[in-house]
Short mmCIF file of C-alpha atoms in Angstrom, two decimals:
data_model
loop_
_atom_site.label_atom_id
_atom_site.label_comp_id
_atom_site.label_asym_id
_atom_site.label_seq_id
_atom_site.Cartn_x
_atom_site.Cartn_y
_atom_site.Cartn_z
CA UNK A 1003 18.39 31.38 44.68
CA UNK A 1004 15.23 31.61 42.58
CA UNK A 1005 17.23 32.89 39.59
CA UNK A 1006 19.71 30.04 39.99
CA UNK A 1007 16.82 27.58 39.85
CA UNK A 1008 15.55 29.11 36.61
CA UNK A 1009 19.03 29.00 35.09
CA UNK A 1010 19.48 25.35 36.01
CA UNK A 1011 16.04 24.52 34.64
CA UNK A 1012 16.81 26.23 31.33
CA UNK A 1013 20.13 24.43 31.08
CA UNK A 1014 18.38 21.09 31.71
CA UNK A 1015 15.78 21.77 29.03
CA UNK A 1016 18.41 22.93 26.53
CA UNK A 1017 20.49 19.81 27.11
CA UNK A 1018 17.48 17.63 26.26
CA UNK A 1019 16.46 19.50 23.12
CA UNK A 1020 17.67 18.04 19.84
CA UNK A 1021 17.11 19.10 16.28
CA UNK A 1022 15.67 16.21 14.28
CA UNK A 1023 18.43 14.21 12.59
CA UNK A 1024 16.11 12.73 9.96
CA UNK A 1025 12.88 13.47 8.15
CA UNK A 1026 10.18 11.50 6.35
CA UNK A 1027 8.94 12.38 2.89
CA UNK A 1028 5.85 10.30 2.01
CA UNK A 1029 5.17 9.64 -1.67
CA UNK A 1030 2.12 8.95 -3.73
CA UNK A 1031 1.24 5.26 -3.80
CA UNK A 1032 3.23 3.27 -6.33
CA UNK A 1033 1.08 0.81 -8.26
CA UNK A 1034 2.49 -2.50 -9.37
CA UNK A 1035 0.66 -2.76 -12.69
CA UNK A 1036 -0.35 -6.32 -13.43
CA UNK A 1037 -3.41 -8.09 -14.77
CA UNK A 1038 -3.63 -10.16 -11.61
CA UNK A 1039 -3.97 -9.43 -7.91
CA UNK A 1040 -0.23 -9.29 -7.39
CA UNK A 1041 1.11 -6.92 -4.77
CA UNK A 1042 0.95 -3.20 -4.23
CA UNK A 1043 3.27 -1.02 -2.25
CA UNK A 1044 3.81 2.47 -0.92
CA UNK A 1045 6.91 4.04 0.53
CA UNK A 1046 8.40 7.02 2.28
CA UNK A 1047 11.87 8.46 1.88
CA UNK A 1048 13.82 8.42 5.16
CA UNK A 1049 16.31 11.26 4.78
CA UNK A 1050 19.27 11.79 7.11
CA UNK A 1051 19.95 15.40 8.11
CA UNK A 1052 23.35 14.68 9.59
CA UNK A 1053 26.59 13.08 8.48
CA UNK A 1054 26.61 10.90 11.58
CA UNK A 1055 24.80 7.54 11.73
CA UNK A 1056 21.24 7.83 13.07
CA UNK A 1057 19.56 4.95 14.91
CA UNK A 1058 15.82 5.00 14.20
CA UNK A 1059 12.97 2.99 15.67
CA UNK A 1060 9.69 2.42 13.84
CA UNK A 1061 6.50 1.09 15.39
CA UNK A 1062 3.52 -0.20 13.44
CA UNK A 1063 -0.12 0.64 14.10
CA UNK A 1064 -2.95 -0.72 11.96
CA UNK A 1065 -5.72 1.88 11.61
CA UNK A 1066 -8.01 -0.69 9.97
CA UNK A 1067 -8.11 -4.45 10.35
CA UNK A 1068 -5.96 -6.42 7.93
CA UNK A 1069 -8.38 -7.96 5.39
CA UNK A 1070 -8.82 -11.72 5.46
CA UNK A 1071 -6.13 -13.57 3.47
CA UNK A 1072 -3.95 -10.46 3.15
CA UNK A 1073 -0.26 -10.51 4.05
CA UNK A 1074 1.98 -7.52 4.68
CA UNK A 1075 5.67 -6.85 5.03
CA UNK A 1076 8.01 -3.89 5.35
CA UNK A 1077 11.50 -3.06 4.18
CA UNK A 1078 13.80 -0.61 5.96
CA UNK A 1079 16.59 1.33 4.24
CA UNK A 1080 19.44 -1.08 3.62
CA UNK A 1081 17.53 -3.99 5.21
CA UNK A 1082 15.61 -7.04 3.99
CA UNK A 1083 11.86 -7.59 4.16
CA UNK A 1084 10.20 -8.25 7.50
CA UNK A 1085 7.00 -10.25 7.87
CA UNK A 1086 3.72 -8.89 9.15
CA UNK A 1087 4.31 -10.12 12.72
CA UNK A 1088 7.12 -7.59 13.21
CA UNK A 1089 5.59 -4.57 14.96
CA UNK A 1090 8.77 -2.70 15.93
CA UNK A 1091 12.28 -2.52 14.55
CA UNK A 1092 15.44 -0.45 14.98
CA UNK A 1093 17.63 0.35 12.00
CA UNK A 1094 20.63 2.55 11.24
CA UNK A 1095 20.51 5.32 8.68
CA UNK A 1096 24.09 6.02 7.62
CA UNK A 1097 26.36 6.48 4.63
CA UNK A 1098 26.13 2.75 3.95
CA UNK A 1099 22.33 2.81 3.75
CA UNK A 1100 21.95 6.09 1.87
CA UNK A 1101 21.95 4.25 -1.45
CA UNK A 1102 18.49 2.97 -0.52
CA UNK A 1103 16.55 5.34 1.70
CA UNK A 1104 13.08 3.98 1.05
CA UNK A 1105 10.92 2.61 3.85
CA UNK A 1106 8.52 0.36 1.93
CA UNK A 1107 5.18 -1.10 3.02
CA UNK A 1108 4.04 -4.06 0.91
CA UNK A 1109 0.58 -5.62 0.78
CA UNK A 1110 -0.15 -9.05 -0.69
CA UNK A 1111 -3.95 -9.30 -1.16
CA UNK A 1112 -3.87 -12.96 -2.31
CA UNK A 1113 -6.91 -12.71 -4.56
CA UNK A 1114 -9.16 -11.17 -1.89
CA UNK A 1115 -10.88 -7.80 -1.70
CA UNK A 1116 -10.15 -5.20 0.93
CA UNK A 1117 -8.65 -1.92 2.09
CA UNK A 1118 -5.89 -1.29 4.61
CA UNK A 1119 -4.49 1.71 6.48
CA UNK A 1120 -1.28 1.32 8.44
CA UNK A 1121 0.58 3.99 10.40
CA UNK A 1122 4.29 3.79 11.10
CA UNK A 1123 5.73 5.98 13.86
CA UNK A 1124 9.43 6.85 13.61
CA UNK A 1125 11.68 8.36 16.26
CA UNK A 1126 15.39 8.47 16.96
CA UNK A 1127 16.69 6.16 19.68
CA UNK A 1128 16.62 8.04 22.98
CA UNK A 1129 14.04 10.58 21.83
CA UNK A 1130 10.66 8.78 21.96
CA UNK A 1131 8.65 12.01 22.09
CA UNK A 1132 10.06 13.37 18.82
CA UNK A 1133 7.86 11.21 16.60
CA UNK A 1134 7.27 11.43 12.86
CA UNK A 1135 4.41 9.40 11.38
CA UNK A 1136 3.59 8.19 7.89
CA UNK A 1137 0.25 6.57 7.02
CA UNK A 1138 -0.02 4.13 4.14
CA UNK A 1139 -3.45 3.60 2.54
CA UNK A 1140 -3.67 0.59 0.24
CA UNK A 1141 -6.67 -0.79 -1.64
CA UNK A 1142 -6.80 -3.96 -3.72
CA UNK A 1143 -8.40 -1.91 -6.49
CA UNK A 1144 -5.22 0.09 -6.91
CA UNK A 1145 -3.50 -3.01 -8.24
CA UNK A 1146 -5.99 -3.93 -10.93
CA UNK A 1147 -5.69 -2.67 -14.47
CA UNK A 1148 -8.53 -0.45 -15.63
CA UNK A 1149 -10.49 -1.71 -18.63
CA UNK A 1150 -12.29 1.56 -19.23
CA UNK A 1151 -11.43 1.22 -22.91
CA UNK A 1152 -9.85 -2.22 -23.25
CA UNK A 1153 -9.12 -4.32 -26.28
CA UNK A 1154 -7.28 -7.46 -25.21
CA UNK A 1155 -7.50 -11.23 -25.67
CA UNK A 1156 -9.91 -11.76 -22.76
CA UNK A 1157 -12.45 -8.93 -22.75
CA UNK A 1158 -13.62 -6.20 -25.10
CA UNK A 1159 -15.81 -3.19 -24.47
CA UNK A 1160 -18.26 -2.43 -27.26
CA UNK A 1161 -20.34 0.71 -26.62
CA UNK A 1162 -22.48 -0.36 -23.65
CA UNK A 1163 -21.53 -4.00 -23.22
CA UNK A 1164 -18.53 -6.07 -22.21
CA UNK A 1165 -17.76 -9.09 -24.40
CA UNK A 1166 -15.91 -12.15 -23.15
CA UNK A 1167 -13.74 -13.98 -25.68
CA UNK A 1168 -13.42 -17.74 -26.15
CA UNK A 1169 -10.16 -17.68 -24.20
CA UNK A 1170 -12.02 -17.59 -20.89
CA UNK A 1171 -14.18 -20.27 -19.29
CA UNK A 1172 -15.93 -18.10 -16.73
CA UNK A 1173 -16.25 -14.43 -15.83
CA UNK A 1174 -17.67 -12.98 -12.62
CA UNK A 1175 -18.49 -9.32 -11.99
CA UNK A 1176 -18.22 -8.02 -8.40
CA UNK A 1177 -18.99 -4.68 -6.79
CA UNK A 1178 -16.48 -3.07 -4.43
CA UNK A 1179 -18.02 -4.86 -1.45
CA UNK A 1180 -17.28 -8.24 -3.02
CA UNK A 1181 -20.92 -8.94 -3.93
CA UNK A 1182 -21.40 -11.06 -7.07
CA UNK A 1183 -23.32 -9.03 -9.67
CA UNK A 1184 -23.25 -11.41 -12.64
CA UNK A 1185 -21.62 -14.57 -13.92
CA UNK A 1186 -20.88 -15.20 -17.61
CA UNK A 1187 -19.35 -17.93 -19.75
CA UNK A 1188 -17.05 -18.01 -22.75
CA UNK A 1189 -18.48 -16.01 -25.65
CA UNK A 1190 -21.10 -14.31 -23.49
CA UNK A 1191 -21.57 -10.59 -23.06
CA UNK A 1192 -22.91 -8.40 -20.27
CA UNK A 1193 -24.91 -5.22 -20.76
CA UNK A 1194 -23.26 -2.42 -18.82
CA UNK A 1195 -26.56 -0.56 -18.66
CA UNK A 1196 -27.43 -2.99 -15.84
CA UNK A 1197 -24.74 -1.39 -13.66
CA UNK A 1198 -25.03 1.79 -11.67
CA UNK A 1199 -22.24 4.34 -12.07
CA UNK A 1200 -19.15 3.30 -10.14
CA UNK A 1201 -16.29 0.83 -10.11
CA UNK A 1202 -16.53 -2.95 -10.53
CA UNK A 1203 -14.16 -5.91 -10.65
CA UNK A 1204 -14.28 -8.54 -13.41
CA UNK A 1205 -12.77 -11.86 -12.31
CA UNK A 1206 -11.70 -14.00 -15.29
CA UNK A 1207 -10.84 -17.72 -15.35
CA UNK A 1208 -8.97 -18.61 -18.54
CA UNK A 1209 -8.86 -21.87 -20.44
CA UNK A 1210 -5.41 -22.60 -19.01
CA UNK A 1211 -6.75 -22.19 -15.43
CA UNK A 1212 -5.22 -18.79 -14.79
CA UNK A 1213 -7.05 -16.02 -12.96
CA UNK A 1214 -7.03 -12.40 -14.12
CA UNK A 1215 -8.83 -9.38 -12.76
CA UNK A 1216 -9.85 -6.17 -14.46
CA UNK A 1217 -11.41 -3.00 -13.15
CA UNK A 1218 -14.49 -1.58 -14.89
CA UNK A 1219 -15.39 2.06 -14.42
CA UNK A 1220 -19.02 2.71 -15.30
CA UNK A 1221 -19.63 6.42 -15.96
#
């Protein structure tokens, strides 16, 4: 009788075991290169390991608070964007969706500083314990062009100073905590020797009322 119990137990366990029918392959963050705070995004490939359709559930978990004024959205393979209020969604990974297997996490900083970590937990429908997780780490500074050695119409670096052209009306220099370091006007310059080594943001207001942001790396 004891052996029969063991056999039945093993059969029960075997019937509930399932090889994963999909896998996640996170990528390095993809930067949307612009001269403005536009949007940045990261993604993971969701790869089917079977020829049959796979129903997958993802659940969102913020590991840091969403910075003030930021918006987020996600896009599932073969699906449209979903707003930040969506915390769980079920989608099908099949032949029809294989043309687009990216699960994308978008962040819209809306001109504000910040850093965000978001975890997404994936599992197949009916197998909640077989979870795969991808963590996206997004910083506003990833989306700003570096002006380590710039020569453009708005700013120029000359040895140890940054020069502001007559195409801007105001320039503000911030540290990574959002603290204002200096404010300059059209035609002014700022001596970089006043900055400690590190990264800084230059916020530029142009004559046509547009806002641009550059990243300064002080060595």
